[in-house]
């Protein structure tokens, strides 16, 4: 019986090695494709100098996920060697890399709703506008909920929810209001110019919304 089990074990080990090698081949091909897709999104998101790579390296043993270790690497500046993203990416870089990853995987996962909390951390200006456009791309395949304090990002949404806290009878309540079109204009103007909302600020907000929703 021991001899029979030994033969079975040898056969199963050979099958394991074959299947793991097959998985590694496909994983490396997918890693290269994902790297290209994320890199293209990062260029669009105003990170042209950040290099993104998916490293697939042998573990030296077998596990439930095959025989590979997979890690995301980035190089923030030209001439630098890629290093683990988790160690060196800044807040602004992480936000945009995560958005680029979700955009690249949009057709591969079955998640119905994606929530981005402060996805625009550490960015402003043109980069914020591009983040808004990229969020619009992601929202073509799933619902996107985004918490933001930047007007260019807020302007890109299909709907605008205003979150605020009210004190009633000594207790604090968090409330969420769906803004009308005109309320939305005023809120975007407030984000840009503060509490003193001028007619110029309102006009800028309307223009921002118009630009954000051009086909």
CSV table of C-alpha atoms in Angstrom, one decimal:
chain,number,residue,atom,x,y,z
A,1,UNK,CA,0.0,0.0,0.0
A,2,UNK,CA,2.9,2.3,0.8
A,3,UNK,CA,4.4,1.7,-2.6
A,4,UNK,CA,1.1,2.4,-4.4
A,5,UNK,CA,0.7,5.7,-2.4
A,6,UNK,CA,4.3,6.6,-3.3
A,7,UNK,CA,3.5,6.2,-7.0
A,8,UNK,CA,0.3,8.2,-6.6
A,9,UNK,CA,2.2,11.0,-4.8
A,10,UNK,CA,4.9,11.1,-7.6
A,11,UNK,CA,2.1,11.4,-10.2
A,12,UNK,CA,0.3,14.1,-8.3
A,13,UNK,CA,3.5,16.1,-7.8
A,14,UNK,CA,4.1,16.0,-11.6
A,15,UNK,CA,0.6,17.2,-12.2
A,16,UNK,CA,1.0,20.0,-9.6
A,17,UNK,CA,4.3,21.1,-11.3
A,18,UNK,CA,2.7,21.1,-14.8
A,19,UNK,CA,-0.4,23.1,-13.6
A,20,UNK,CA,1.7,25.5,-11.7
A,21,UNK,CA,3.9,26.2,-14.7
A,22,UNK,CA,0.8,26.7,-16.8
A,23,UNK,CA,-0.5,29.2,-14.3
A,24,UNK,CA,2.8,31.0,-14.1
A,25,UNK,CA,2.9,31.4,-17.9
A,26,UNK,CA,-0.6,32.9,-18.0
A,27,UNK,CA,0.1,35.0,-14.9
A,28,UNK,CA,3.2,36.6,-16.5
A,29,UNK,CA,1.2,37.4,-19.7
A,30,UNK,CA,-1.5,39.0,-17.6
A,31,UNK,CA,1.0,40.9,-15.6
A,32,UNK,CA,2.5,42.4,-18.7
A,33,UNK,CA,-0.9,43.3,-20.0
A,34,UNK,CA,-2.0,44.9,-16.7
A,35,UNK,CA,1.3,46.8,-16.5
A,36,UNK,CA,0.7,48.4,-19.9
A,37,UNK,CA,-2.9,49.3,-19.1
A,38,UNK,CA,-2.1,50.8,-15.7
A,39,UNK,CA,0.9,52.7,-17.2
A,40,UNK,CA,-1.3,54.2,-19.9
A,41,UNK,CA,-3.8,55.4,-17.2
A,42,UNK,CA,-1.1,56.9,-15.1
A,43,UNK,CA,0.2,58.9,-18.0
A,44,UNK,CA,-3.4,60.3,-18.5
A,45,UNK,CA,-3.6,61.0,-14.8
A,46,UNK,CA,-0.6,63.3,-14.8
A,47,UNK,CA,1.9,60.7,-13.6
A,48,UNK,CA,4.0,60.3,-16.7
A,49,UNK,CA,7.3,59.6,-14.9
A,50,UNK,CA,5.9,56.9,-12.6
A,51,UNK,CA,6.7,53.4,-13.9
A,52,UNK,CA,4.4,50.6,-12.8
A,53,UNK,CA,5.3,46.9,-13.0
A,54,UNK,CA,3.8,43.7,-11.9
A,55,UNK,CA,6.6,41.4,-10.6
A,56,UNK,CA,5.9,37.6,-10.8
A,57,UNK,CA,8.7,35.7,-9.0
A,58,UNK,CA,9.0,32.0,-8.0
A,59,UNK,CA,8.2,31.1,-4.4
A,60,UNK,CA,10.3,28.0,-4.3
A,61,UNK,CA,7.3,26.0,-3.1
A,62,UNK,CA,3.7,25.3,-3.9
A,63,UNK,CA,0.6,26.9,-2.4
A,64,UNK,CA,-3.1,27.4,-3.1
A,65,UNK,CA,-2.2,30.1,-5.6
A,66,UNK,CA,0.5,28.2,-7.5
A,67,UNK,CA,4.2,28.7,-7.2
A,68,UNK,CA,4.5,32.4,-7.6
A,69,UNK,CA,4.7,35.6,-5.6
A,70,UNK,CA,3.1,38.6,-7.2
A,71,UNK,CA,3.9,42.2,-6.2
A,72,UNK,CA,3.2,45.6,-7.5
A,73,UNK,CA,6.3,47.7,-8.1
A,74,UNK,CA,6.7,51.4,-9.0
A,75,UNK,CA,9.6,53.7,-9.8
A,76,UNK,CA,8.5,57.3,-9.0
A,77,UNK,CA,11.4,59.0,-10.9
A,78,UNK,CA,13.4,58.2,-14.0
A,79,UNK,CA,16.6,56.3,-13.3
A,80,UNK,CA,15.3,54.7,-10.1
A,81,UNK,CA,14.8,50.9,-9.8
A,82,UNK,CA,11.2,49.8,-9.2
A,83,UNK,CA,10.5,49.0,-5.6
A,84,UNK,CA,7.4,47.7,-3.8
A,85,UNK,CA,4.6,50.1,-4.2
A,86,UNK,CA,3.4,49.7,-0.6
A,87,UNK,CA,6.7,51.1,0.6
A,88,UNK,CA,7.4,54.1,-1.6
A,89,UNK,CA,4.2,55.4,-3.1
A,90,UNK,CA,3.0,58.8,-1.9
A,91,UNK,CA,-0.7,59.4,-1.0
A,92,UNK,CA,-1.3,61.2,-4.3
A,93,UNK,CA,0.4,58.4,-6.2
A,94,UNK,CA,-1.5,55.6,-4.4
A,95,UNK,CA,-4.8,57.3,-5.1
A,96,UNK,CA,-4.2,57.5,-8.8
A,97,UNK,CA,-2.6,54.0,-9.1
A,98,UNK,CA,-5.6,52.5,-7.4
A,99,UNK,CA,-7.9,54.3,-9.8
A,100,UNK,CA,-5.8,53.2,-12.7
A,101,UNK,CA,-5.9,49.6,-11.5
A,102,UNK,CA,-9.7,49.6,-11.1
A,103,UNK,CA,-10.1,51.1,-14.5
A,104,UNK,CA,-7.8,48.4,-16.0
A,105,UNK,CA,-9.8,45.6,-14.3
A,106,UNK,CA,-13.2,47.1,-15.0
A,107,UNK,CA,-14.1,44.3,-17.5
A,108,UNK,CA,-12.7,41.5,-15.3
A,109,UNK,CA,-14.3,41.8,-11.9
A,110,UNK,CA,-18.0,41.6,-11.1
A,111,UNK,CA,-18.1,44.3,-8.4
A,112,UNK,CA,-21.3,46.3,-8.8
A,113,UNK,CA,-20.4,49.3,-6.8
A,114,UNK,CA,-17.0,50.9,-6.1
A,115,UNK,CA,-16.5,53.5,-3.4
A,116,UNK,CA,-13.6,55.9,-3.5
A,117,UNK,CA,-12.9,57.8,-0.3
A,118,UNK,CA,-10.5,60.7,-0.9
A,119,UNK,CA,-9.3,59.3,-4.3
A,120,UNK,CA,-8.0,62.8,-5.1
A,121,UNK,CA,-5.7,63.0,-2.1
A,122,UNK,CA,-2.6,65.1,-2.8
A,123,UNK,CA,-3.8,66.3,-6.3
A,124,UNK,CA,-5.3,69.5,-7.7
A,125,UNK,CA,-5.8,71.4,-10.9
A,126,UNK,CA,-5.5,69.5,-14.2
A,127,UNK,CA,-4.8,66.2,-12.4
A,128,UNK,CA,-8.1,66.5,-10.4
A,129,UNK,CA,-10.0,67.1,-13.7
A,130,UNK,CA,-8.4,64.0,-15.2
A,131,UNK,CA,-9.3,61.9,-12.1
A,132,UNK,CA,-12.9,63.0,-12.6
A,133,UNK,CA,-12.8,61.9,-16.2
A,134,UNK,CA,-11.3,58.5,-15.3
A,135,UNK,CA,-14.0,58.0,-12.7
A,136,UNK,CA,-16.6,58.7,-15.4
A,137,UNK,CA,-14.9,55.9,-17.4
A,138,UNK,CA,-15.1,53.4,-14.5
A,139,UNK,CA,-18.8,54.4,-13.9
A,140,UNK,CA,-19.8,53.1,-17.4
A,141,UNK,CA,-19.6,49.6,-16.1
A,142,UNK,CA,-20.5,49.9,-12.4
A,143,UNK,CA,-21.9,52.4,-9.9
A,144,UNK,CA,-19.2,54.7,-8.5
A,145,UNK,CA,-19.5,56.6,-5.2
A,146,UNK,CA,-16.8,59.1,-4.6
A,147,UNK,CA,-16.1,61.2,-1.6
A,148,UNK,CA,-14.3,64.4,-2.7
A,149,UNK,CA,-13.4,67.9,-1.7
A,150,UNK,CA,-12.3,69.0,-5.2
A,151,UNK,CA,-14.7,70.8,-7.5
A,152,UNK,CA,-13.4,69.3,-10.8
A,153,UNK,CA,-14.1,65.8,-9.4
A,154,UNK,CA,-17.5,66.7,-8.0
A,155,UNK,CA,-18.5,68.2,-11.3
A,156,UNK,CA,-18.0,64.9,-13.1
A,157,UNK,CA,-20.6,63.0,-11.2
A,158,UNK,CA,-24.0,62.2,-12.5
A,159,UNK,CA,-25.5,63.1,-9.1
A,160,UNK,CA,-24.2,65.2,-6.3
A,161,UNK,CA,-24.9,64.2,-2.7
A,162,UNK,CA,-24.1,66.7,0.1
A,163,UNK,CA,-23.1,65.2,3.4
A,164,UNK,CA,-23.4,67.4,6.5
A,165,UNK,CA,-23.9,67.2,10.3
A,166,UNK,CA,-26.8,68.8,12.2
A,167,UNK,CA,-27.3,69.1,15.9
A,168,UNK,CA,-30.8,68.4,17.0
A,169,UNK,CA,-31.8,68.4,20.7
A,170,UNK,CA,-28.2,68.0,21.8
A,171,UNK,CA,-27.5,65.1,19.4
A,172,UNK,CA,-25.4,65.1,16.2
A,173,UNK,CA,-26.9,63.6,13.1
A,174,UNK,CA,-25.1,63.0,9.8
A,175,UNK,CA,-27.4,63.8,6.8
A,176,UNK,CA,-27.1,63.2,3.1
A,177,UNK,CA,-29.0,65.5,0.7
A,178,UNK,CA,-29.4,64.9,-3.1
A,179,UNK,CA,-28.8,68.4,-4.6
A,180,UNK,CA,-30.8,69.9,-7.4
A,181,UNK,CA,-29.1,71.3,-10.4
A,182,UNK,CA,-29.0,74.8,-9.0
A,183,UNK,CA,-28.0,73.6,-5.5
A,184,UNK,CA,-25.2,71.7,-7.2
A,185,UNK,CA,-24.0,74.8,-8.9
A,186,UNK,CA,-23.9,76.7,-5.6
A,187,UNK,CA,-22.1,73.9,-3.8
A,188,UNK,CA,-19.4,73.6,-6.5
A,189,UNK,CA,-19.0,77.4,-6.4
A,190,UNK,CA,-18.7,77.1,-2.5
A,191,UNK,CA,-16.0,74.5,-2.8
A,192,UNK,CA,-14.0,76.7,-5.2
A,193,UNK,CA,-14.5,80.1,-3.5
A,194,UNK,CA,-15.6,79.5,0.1
A,195,UNK,CA,-18.7,80.9,1.8
A,196,UNK,CA,-18.7,84.2,-0.1
A,197,UNK,CA,-20.3,83.0,-3.4
A,198,UNK,CA,-20.1,85.6,-6.1
A,199,UNK,CA,-21.9,85.6,-9.5
A,200,UNK,CA,-18.5,85.0,-11.1
A,201,UNK,CA,-18.0,81.9,-8.9
A,202,UNK,CA,-21.5,80.6,-9.9
A,203,UNK,CA,-20.7,81.2,-13.6
A,204,UNK,CA,-17.4,79.3,-13.2
A,205,UNK,CA,-19.3,76.4,-11.5
A,206,UNK,CA,-21.8,76.2,-14.4
A,207,UNK,CA,-19.0,76.2,-16.9
A,208,UNK,CA,-17.2,73.4,-14.9
A,209,UNK,CA,-20.3,71.3,-15.0
A,210,UNK,CA,-20.8,71.9,-18.7
A,211,UNK,CA,-17.2,70.9,-19.5
A,212,UNK,CA,-17.4,67.8,-17.3
A,213,UNK,CA,-20.5,66.5,-19.1
A,214,UNK,CA,-19.5,67.1,-22.6
A,215,UNK,CA,-19.8,63.9,-24.6
